[in-house]
Amino acid sequence: DEKDEKEEEDEEDEEDEDKKKKEKASKWQVTRKTEVQNLDGDYLKISMKLDLGGNIWIIALHDHGVLELVKIKVTGSETFEWLGTKLAKGPKKRCLTQKTFAAACFKGEDKDKDKYKVHLKASKEEKEEDEKDEKEDEEDDDDEDKKKKKASKWQVTRKTEVQNLDGDYLKISMKLDLGGNIWIIALHDHGVLELVKIKVTGSETFEWLGTKLATGPNKQCVAQKTFAAACFKGEDKD
């Protein structure tokens, strides 16, 4: 009998806990329109948010490789109590996407209340609207994935050579995959940047799409790390 009573008590405790949790669920929903001030003083829309229950939220802005985190208790559609601010340099990958953002991400260097101001936009009916926004964000991510799937099957190797102004064949300096087997290859020689755009069709075959000659090219265009599609400019060549 005592055992039965104890089990009943345990069940009641569990029910109470559930009730408490339900009561604790936030009435106020932080929306995607909420903005946080970045390091330059501009207000940008939040990147992530997390409902901790009881109208307490963590909102985060990922900007310039830094994660700004603010913990607040929402009291109205644009009002809140500030609970803390942290700045995380070099944050973990999982703390940079809504799907994997968790309470454990709230760490870093402590900052003052006025350091990164918040423009709150909260709503009591926001959940559905917000889920729609999140779905749209996820669809944008899917589009990015689709683009990646279009990634080139043929990879241009460093053994590829381009003829320089003196008629010699030299190994390329830079290369860029534009997707769909289209590449820009570049040779930096005698202060001149020779750029050729091709569509690779086989290990040694391609379709020529254009050639440009840039005299006095930008610094970013003469290093593989910073070489970009925008570097394909200059005087048209046959």
GROMACS .gro file of C-alpha atoms in nm, residues 36-116:
model
   81
   36VAL     CA    1   2.085   4.442  -3.203
   37GLN     CA    2   2.351   4.709  -3.237
   38ASN     CA    3   2.673   4.577  -3.394
   39LEU     CA    4   3.034   4.682  -3.330
   40ASP     CA    5   3.000   4.967  -3.583
   41GLY     CA    6   2.690   5.103  -3.406
   42ASP     CA    7   2.448   4.988  -3.679
   43TYR     CA    8   2.127   4.806  -3.588
   44LEU     CA    9   2.104   4.466  -3.757
   45LYS     CA   10   1.833   4.200  -3.741
   46ILE     CA   11   1.913   3.919  -3.499
   47SER     CA   12   2.070   3.599  -3.631
   48MET     CA   13   1.946   3.361  -3.357
   49LYS     CA   14   1.707   3.357  -3.062
   50LEU     CA   15   1.624   3.113  -2.785
   51ASP     CA   16   1.322   3.096  -2.556
   52LEU     CA   17   1.432   2.993  -2.205
   53GLY     CA   18   1.074   3.007  -2.069
   54GLY     CA   19   0.912   3.263  -1.842
   55ASN     CA   20   0.959   3.532  -2.111
   56ILE     CA   21   1.337   3.507  -2.075
   57TRP     CA   22   1.518   3.499  -2.409
   58ILE     CA   23   1.870   3.491  -2.545
   59ILE     CA   24   1.905   3.689  -2.868
   60ALA     CA   25   2.221   3.682  -3.077
   61LEU     CA   26   2.381   3.872  -3.361
   62HIS     CA   27   2.663   3.716  -3.565
   63ASP     CA   28   2.854   3.995  -3.738
   64HIS     CA   29   3.220   4.043  -3.841
   65GLY     CA   30   3.301   3.692  -3.706
   66VAL     CA   31   3.191   3.794  -3.356
   67LEU     CA   32   2.882   3.672  -3.171
   68GLU     CA   33   2.697   3.930  -2.960
   69LEU     CA   34   2.462   3.769  -2.707
   70VAL     CA   35   2.202   3.949  -2.498
   71LYS     CA   36   1.981   3.788  -2.234
   72ILE     CA   37   1.653   3.969  -2.165
   73LYS     CA   38   1.319   3.925  -1.992
   74VAL     CA   39   1.047   4.046  -2.226
   75THR     CA   40   0.781   4.261  -2.053
   76GLY     CA   41   0.600   4.401  -2.359
   77SER     CA   42   0.611   4.428  -2.737
   78GLU     CA   43   0.909   4.665  -2.721
   79THR     CA   44   1.005   4.659  -2.351
   80PHE     CA   45   1.231   4.426  -2.156
   81GLU     CA   46   1.453   4.388  -1.852
   82TRP     CA   47   1.821   4.347  -1.938
   83LEU     CA   48   1.979   4.038  -1.779
   84GLY     CA   49   2.325   4.029  -1.936
   85THR     CA   50   2.539   4.077  -2.247
   86LYS     CA   51   2.832   3.866  -2.368
   87LEU     CA   52   3.071   3.895  -2.661
   88ALA     CA   53   3.210   3.571  -2.805
   89LYS     CA   54   3.508   3.591  -3.038
   90GLY     CA   55   3.556   3.282  -3.254
   91PRO     CA   56   3.223   3.122  -3.152
   92LYS     CA   57   3.147   2.754  -3.209
   93LYS     CA   58   2.981   2.660  -3.536
   94ARG     CA   59   2.670   2.524  -3.363
   95CYS     CA   60   2.614   2.862  -3.201
   96LEU     CA   61   2.585   3.031  -3.540
   97THR     CA   62   2.273   2.860  -3.674
   98GLN     CA   63   1.920   2.880  -3.538
   99LYS     CA   64   1.874   2.501  -3.556
  100THR     CA   65   2.162   2.421  -3.319
  101PHE     CA   66   2.170   2.741  -3.108
  102ALA     CA   67   2.146   2.649  -2.736
  103ALA     CA   68   2.162   2.803  -2.387
  104ALA     CA   69   2.523   2.683  -2.362
  105CYS     CA   70   2.612   2.934  -2.636
  106PHE     CA   71   2.562   3.222  -2.391
  107LYS     CA   72   2.926   3.265  -2.297
  108GLY     CA   73   3.209   3.503  -2.370
  109GLU     CA   74   3.337   3.834  -2.238
  110ASP     CA   75   3.086   4.021  -2.017
  111LYS     CA   76   2.970   4.356  -2.153
  112ASP     CA   77   2.771   4.648  -2.008
  113LYS     CA   78   2.398   4.698  -2.051
  114ASP     CA   79   2.444   4.986  -2.296
  115LYS     CA   80   2.718   4.822  -2.503
  116TYR     CA   81   2.495   4.656  -2.765
   0.00000   0.00000   0.00000
